[in-house]
Coordinates of C-alpha atoms and ligand atoms in Angstrom, one line a residue:
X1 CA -3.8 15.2 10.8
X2 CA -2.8 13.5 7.9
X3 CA -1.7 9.6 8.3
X4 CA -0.3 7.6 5.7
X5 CA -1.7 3.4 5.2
X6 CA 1.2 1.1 5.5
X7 CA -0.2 -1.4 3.5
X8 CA -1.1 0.8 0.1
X9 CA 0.7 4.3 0.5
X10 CA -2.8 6.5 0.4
X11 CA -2.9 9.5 2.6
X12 CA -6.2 9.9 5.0
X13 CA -7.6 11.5 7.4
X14 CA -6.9 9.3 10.6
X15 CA -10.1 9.3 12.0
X16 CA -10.9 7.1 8.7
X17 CA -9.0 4.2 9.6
X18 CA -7.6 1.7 11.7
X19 CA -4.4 2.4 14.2
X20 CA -2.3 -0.8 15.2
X21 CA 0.2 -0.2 18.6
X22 CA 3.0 -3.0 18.0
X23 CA 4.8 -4.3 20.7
X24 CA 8.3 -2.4 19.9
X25 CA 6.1 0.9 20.0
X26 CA 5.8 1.8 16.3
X27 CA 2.6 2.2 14.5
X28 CA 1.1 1.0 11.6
X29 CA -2.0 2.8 10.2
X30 CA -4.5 1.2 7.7
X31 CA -7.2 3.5 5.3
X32 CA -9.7 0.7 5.8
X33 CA -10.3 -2.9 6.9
X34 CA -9.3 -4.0 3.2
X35 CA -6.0 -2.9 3.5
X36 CA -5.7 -4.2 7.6
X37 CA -6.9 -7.9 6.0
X38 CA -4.8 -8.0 3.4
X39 CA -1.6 -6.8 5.1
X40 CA -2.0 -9.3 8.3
X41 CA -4.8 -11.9 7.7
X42 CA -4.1 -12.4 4.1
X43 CA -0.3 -11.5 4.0
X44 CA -0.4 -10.5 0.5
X45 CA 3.0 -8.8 -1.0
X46 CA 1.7 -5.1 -1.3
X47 CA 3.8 -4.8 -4.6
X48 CA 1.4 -7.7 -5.8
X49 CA -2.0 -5.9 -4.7
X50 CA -2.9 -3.6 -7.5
X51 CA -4.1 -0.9 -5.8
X52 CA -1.2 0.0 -3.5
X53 CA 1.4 2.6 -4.1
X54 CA 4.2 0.2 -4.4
X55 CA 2.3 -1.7 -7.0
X56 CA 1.8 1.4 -9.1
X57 CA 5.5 2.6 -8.8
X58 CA 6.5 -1.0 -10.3
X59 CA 4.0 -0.7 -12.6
X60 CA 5.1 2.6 -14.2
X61 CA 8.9 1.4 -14.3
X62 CA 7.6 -1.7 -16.1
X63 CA 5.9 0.6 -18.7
X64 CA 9.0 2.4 -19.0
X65 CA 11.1 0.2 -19.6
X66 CA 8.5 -1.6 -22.7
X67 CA 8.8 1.6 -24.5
X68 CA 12.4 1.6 -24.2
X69 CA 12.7 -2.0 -25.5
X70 CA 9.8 -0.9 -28.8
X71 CA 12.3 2.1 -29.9
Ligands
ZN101 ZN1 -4.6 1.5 2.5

């Protein structure tokens, strides 16, 4: 089975990483520890962590719209 990280969008194996069981009965899956701190220890803004997927989709769109502003 194939499990997604909440924190940074990369898809693993989920005997790799952590599981979390929340109160309301979802789930939230981490690749590794690094992601699991940063998401709830640290509380860092995934779109401000540079190697999540929501940081890279920003990042491209950002790089679009540059080379739309130099033509
Ligand atoms: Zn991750």
């Amino acid at each position: 089975m194939i499990a997604k990280c909440t924190f940074c969008g990369k898809e693993q194996e989920d005997f790799m990483g952590v599981y979390l069981l929340k109160n309301d009965g979802s789930t939230n899956y981490y690749c590794g520890s690094k992601c699991h701190k940063s998401h709830l220890k640290l509380k860092r803004d995934r779109k401000r962590v540079s190697w999540t997927e929501a940081y890279r989709n920003m990042h491209k769109v950002k790089i679009k719209v540059k080379t739309q502003e130099k033509k």
